[in-house]
């Protein structure tokens, strides 16, 4: 059985998709079987693997609305152990169409039942909102990983996300846990970055990953080449940071078994 991790933060620009793509890739490099689900209508995780978002005809949208079996929406990536469920702008309309469906909050959970047997880790790249698809992702997940950028107002909106997590735990998925808070966009030269790190560690203590994702030009460049950073420049700081995070995730989950 796999571990399903939703990567969520309704605040945009926190490194959510960067984390989803590069953590998935790093877990695959560590010889784990990984499935990455792009649950964001922008399709940035999809394009990060070199796929043209506009050309995707078998996406999570079709799977959510039962137009296609989920397994038919899974496509390969350049990395042997990593598969992808793509997304595109059609997903914007899915939330409205899902409103009429029975048990609409449980669609992704049901969708993943068969896939759980085939992968070690399933990562869901959530959209920067707390809409029905993000709720579905949290209901279908075992845990949620929350990226927090080391910038001004970093903690803004986290309270709303944590309240949503508590509501889902109480009403829809009592087993949902927080995988951890991941500090991103860290610049050791600035006082602000160090203050944010201290503040997040003070608030959330052991729930914060030891790994910190540092500012790195290569991380920003890699998606424009349709590659995860580890395929773009394996020696860069971004590659090393995400490999370290993957090792930490695997270690933490092996301890819990």
C-alpha positions as MATLAB code, in Angstrom:
seq = 'XXXXXXXXXXXXXXXXXXXXXXXXXXXXXXXXXXXXXXXXXXXXXXXXXXXXXXXXXXXXXXXXXXXXXXXXXXXXXXXXXXXXXXXXXXXXXXXXXXXXXXXXXXXXXXXXXXXXXXXXXXXXXXXXXXXXXXXXXXXXXXXXXXXXXXXXXXXXXXXXXXXXXXXXXXXXXXXXXXXXXXXXXXXXXXXXXXXXXXXXXXXXXXXXXXXXXXXXXXXXXXXXXXXXXXXXXXXXXXXXXXXXXXXXXXXXXXXXX';
ca = [
       0.000    0.000    0.000;
       1.246    3.446   -0.901;
       1.484    6.677    1.049;
      -0.673    9.419   -0.481;
       0.639   12.933    0.191;
      -1.268   16.052   -0.847;
       0.957   19.107   -1.358;
      -1.206   22.076   -0.499;
      -1.230   25.744    0.363;
      -3.968   28.057   -0.880;
      -1.412   30.867   -0.992;
       0.176   31.021   -4.446;
       3.881   31.358   -5.155;
       5.130   29.255   -2.246;
       6.940   26.592   -4.296;
       4.103   24.073   -4.210;
       4.403   22.718   -7.761;
       8.209   22.954   -7.640;
       8.044   20.773   -4.542;
       5.554   18.313   -6.032;
       7.611   17.819   -9.213;
      11.029   17.621   -7.591;
      10.047   15.601   -4.540;
       8.306   13.081   -6.818;
      11.388   12.884   -9.028;
      13.753   12.543   -6.060;
      11.648    9.750   -4.527;
      11.806    7.944   -7.888;
      15.594    8.389   -7.960;
      15.631    6.695   -4.534;
      14.028    3.714   -6.310;
      10.501    4.294   -5.018;
       7.567    3.783   -7.390;
       5.889    7.167   -7.602;
       2.718    8.594   -9.140;
       2.343   12.375   -9.372;
      -1.177   13.726   -9.858;
      -1.497   17.226  -11.272;
      -4.685   18.542   -9.617;
      -4.135   22.165  -10.630;
      -5.928   23.582  -13.723;
      -2.785   25.559  -14.588;
      -1.094   22.250  -15.423;
       2.337   23.453  -14.315;
       3.359   20.040  -13.006;
       2.392   18.559  -16.382;
       4.439   21.075  -18.383;
       7.369   20.604  -15.989;
       7.840   17.157  -17.556;
       7.862   18.522  -21.101;
       4.228   17.834  -21.957;
       2.143   20.395  -23.829;
      -0.811   21.034  -21.509;
      -3.128   21.939  -24.404;
      -2.560   18.591  -26.115;
      -3.551   16.430  -23.144;
      -6.838   14.641  -23.815;
      -6.700   12.076  -21.008;
      -6.372   14.059  -17.796;
      -7.523   14.051  -14.200;
     -10.633   15.917  -15.395;
     -11.864   12.897  -17.370;
     -11.076   10.583  -14.449;
     -12.916   12.756  -11.907;
     -16.069   12.794  -14.022;
     -15.809    9.046  -14.783;
     -15.400    9.676  -18.499;
     -12.272    7.493  -18.456;
     -10.858    4.892  -16.052;
      -8.176    6.473  -13.865;
      -5.458    4.083  -15.094;
      -5.970    5.311  -18.683;
      -4.990    8.847  -17.623;
      -1.551    7.812  -16.336;
       1.354    8.747  -18.637;
       5.132    8.085  -18.429;
       7.922   10.539  -17.631;
      11.635   10.451  -18.412;
      12.207    8.843  -15.013;
      11.602    5.083  -14.941;
       9.885    4.918  -11.552;
       7.749    8.029  -11.988;
       4.352    8.267  -13.691;
       2.126   11.324  -14.121;
      -1.590   12.108  -14.266;
      -1.756   15.339  -16.291;
      -4.070   18.313  -15.976;
      -5.230   21.233  -18.079;
      -7.636   24.174  -17.991;
     -10.666   21.837  -18.324;
     -10.252   21.126  -14.617;
     -11.654   24.603  -13.842;
     -15.125   23.360  -14.756;
     -14.837   20.120  -12.812;
     -15.736   21.651   -9.443;
     -19.114   22.841  -10.759;
     -19.828   19.525  -12.500;
     -18.840   17.549   -9.385;
     -21.425   19.381   -7.249;
     -24.164   17.148   -8.644;
     -22.306   13.886   -8.015;
     -23.029   11.625   -5.014;
     -20.390   11.677   -2.255;
     -18.545   14.335   -4.233;
     -15.826   14.802   -1.569;
     -14.746   11.143   -1.904;
     -14.175   10.941   -5.678;
     -10.360   11.103   -5.528;
     -10.256    8.623   -2.630;
     -12.241    6.086   -4.682;
     -10.162    6.860   -7.758;
      -6.924    6.026   -5.918;
      -8.015    2.680   -4.452;
      -6.538    0.594   -7.268;
      -3.466    2.813   -7.726;
      -2.461    2.455   -4.072;
      -1.406   -1.131   -4.713;
       1.023   -0.173   -7.499;
       3.009    2.736   -6.049;
       5.074    3.463   -2.958;
       4.178    7.161   -3.000;
       1.337    9.065   -4.642;
       1.772   12.849   -4.585;
      -1.058   15.269   -5.396;
      -0.155   18.777   -6.534;
      -3.173   20.775   -5.318;
      -4.342   24.066   -6.800;
      -3.775   27.298   -4.807;
      -7.323   27.292   -3.417;
      -9.433   25.455   -0.875;
     -12.099   24.398   -3.360;
     -13.769   21.028   -3.890;
     -10.837   19.442   -5.737;
      -8.380   20.397   -2.980;
     -10.861   19.067   -0.384;
     -11.095   15.861   -2.466;
      -7.305   15.613   -2.474;
      -7.140   15.982    1.308;
      -9.918   13.420    1.797;
      -8.055   10.991   -0.456;
      -4.648   11.607    1.139;
      -2.935   10.087    4.148;
      -1.111   13.331    4.887;
      -0.584   16.890    3.708;
       2.779   18.531    3.059;
       2.618   22.329    3.395;
       5.249   24.504    1.677;
       5.913   27.820    3.450;
       8.031   30.433    1.695;
      10.686   32.253    3.734;
       9.237   35.645    2.886;
       7.107   38.380    4.398;
       3.582   37.258    5.396;
       4.695   33.613    5.224;
       2.274   32.571    7.942;
      -0.620   34.483    6.381;
      -3.375   32.088    5.366;
      -1.846   29.090    7.133;
      -4.520   29.333    9.823;
      -7.248   28.944    7.195;
      -5.531   25.905    5.695;
      -5.056   24.299    9.105;
      -8.729   24.918    9.932;
      -9.676   23.172    6.690;
      -7.426   20.244    7.644;
      -9.117   20.047   11.075;
     -12.595   20.090    9.509;
     -11.633   17.296    7.115;
     -10.135   15.294    9.987;
     -13.356   15.733   11.974;
     -15.855   15.034    9.199;
     -14.338   13.307    6.189;
     -10.902   11.770    6.828;
     -10.022   11.150   10.456;
      -6.695    9.561    9.441;
      -5.343   12.687    7.704;
      -2.083   13.896    9.277;
       0.371   16.691    8.529;
       3.410   15.254    6.757;
       5.311   18.417    7.584;
       5.890   22.087    6.899;
       8.536   22.679    4.251;
      10.447   25.969    4.276;
      11.076   27.160    0.704;
      12.779   30.084   -1.060;
      15.293   30.450    1.754;
      18.085   33.017    1.421;
      20.603   32.653    4.243;
      21.930   36.180    3.592;
      18.719   37.930    4.613;
      17.517   38.583    8.109;
      13.906   38.073    6.983;
      14.496   34.495    5.808;
      16.123   33.597    9.108;
      13.304   35.264   11.061;
      10.678   33.273    9.123;
      12.557   30.011    9.766;
      12.700   30.797   13.493;
       9.014   31.772   13.579;
       7.795   28.660   11.748;
       9.957   26.382   13.910;
       8.642   28.120   17.042;
       5.003   27.653   15.968;
       5.189   24.135   14.545;
       8.268   22.622   16.204;
       8.897   18.998   15.150;
       6.348   19.248   12.336;
       8.852   21.294   10.287;
      11.169   19.379    7.953;
      14.872   19.651    8.739;
      15.516   20.136    5.021;
      15.131   23.724    3.823;
      14.742   24.534    0.112;
      17.143   27.352   -0.690;
      16.733   29.960   -3.404;
      18.261   28.505   -6.543;
      18.260   29.817  -10.116;
      18.283   26.304  -11.590;
      15.022   25.450   -9.807;
      13.373   28.324  -11.624;
      14.950   27.508  -14.987;
      14.258   23.762  -15.115;
      10.473   23.927  -15.848;
      11.058   26.073  -18.943;
      13.114   23.164  -20.329;
      10.376   20.665  -19.425;
      12.579   18.922  -16.874;
      12.683   18.361  -13.117;
      15.747   20.054  -11.651;
      17.598   16.773  -11.075;
      17.556   16.107  -14.849;
      18.428   19.717  -15.617;
      21.399   20.029  -13.251;
      22.006   17.176  -10.831;
      24.818   19.045   -9.049;
      22.905   22.246   -8.267;
      21.719   23.234   -4.812;
      18.050   22.686   -5.724;
      18.689   19.053   -6.722;
      20.569   18.388   -3.493;
      17.856   20.036   -1.377;
      15.055   17.951   -2.894;
      17.042   14.719   -2.674;
      17.577   15.526    0.992;
      13.842   16.134    1.433;
      13.018   12.820   -0.274;
      15.408   10.985    2.047;
      13.779   12.685    5.027;
      10.269   11.761    3.843;
      11.267    8.119    3.314;
      13.045    7.972    6.685;
      10.084    9.494    8.537;
       7.635    7.078    6.948;
       9.783    4.016    7.603;
       9.985    4.974   11.273;
       6.164    5.166   11.462;
       5.647    1.660   10.049;
];
